């Protein structure tokens, strides 16, 4: 569970190959810097990365492992 607005780095996935490919196609690759924009209950998780925003289902978002970074 990440706090919206805090800088993060994606470190790993806890999902199968198909889900990993889907995340990779959206730009969510291991090592990418990102930030949670919105995490409304009942809706998708909105993530900012590489100058754009993507929506990820909450089920899939729970399978993404991140660490908080000092970067801004």
XYZ file of C-alpha atoms in Angstrom, residues 34-68:
35
model
C 6.549 6.131 -10.361
C 4.067 7.762 -8.014
C 0.517 6.873 -7.040
C -1.816 9.660 -8.160
C -5.129 8.260 -6.980
C -6.211 5.153 -5.079
C -9.985 5.521 -4.711
C -11.895 2.580 -3.258
C -13.801 0.725 -5.950
C -11.799 2.224 -8.806
C -8.474 1.687 -10.516
C -5.147 2.776 -9.100
C -3.856 5.742 -11.125
C -0.064 5.801 -11.406
C 2.193 8.490 -12.893
C 5.308 7.277 -14.687
C 7.489 8.354 -17.595
C 5.467 11.518 -18.155
C 2.083 9.813 -18.377
C -0.609 8.258 -16.196
C -1.957 4.721 -16.349
C -4.823 2.980 -14.604
C -4.237 -0.402 -12.970
C -6.945 -2.568 -11.420
C -6.639 -2.890 -7.644
C -6.250 -6.660 -7.952
C -3.257 -6.285 -10.243
C -1.867 -3.347 -8.260
C -1.624 -5.534 -5.148
C 0.820 -7.745 -7.062
C 3.298 -4.918 -7.740
C 6.097 -4.562 -5.197
C 7.546 -1.059 -4.761
C 9.931 0.766 -2.440
C 9.776 4.412 -1.470
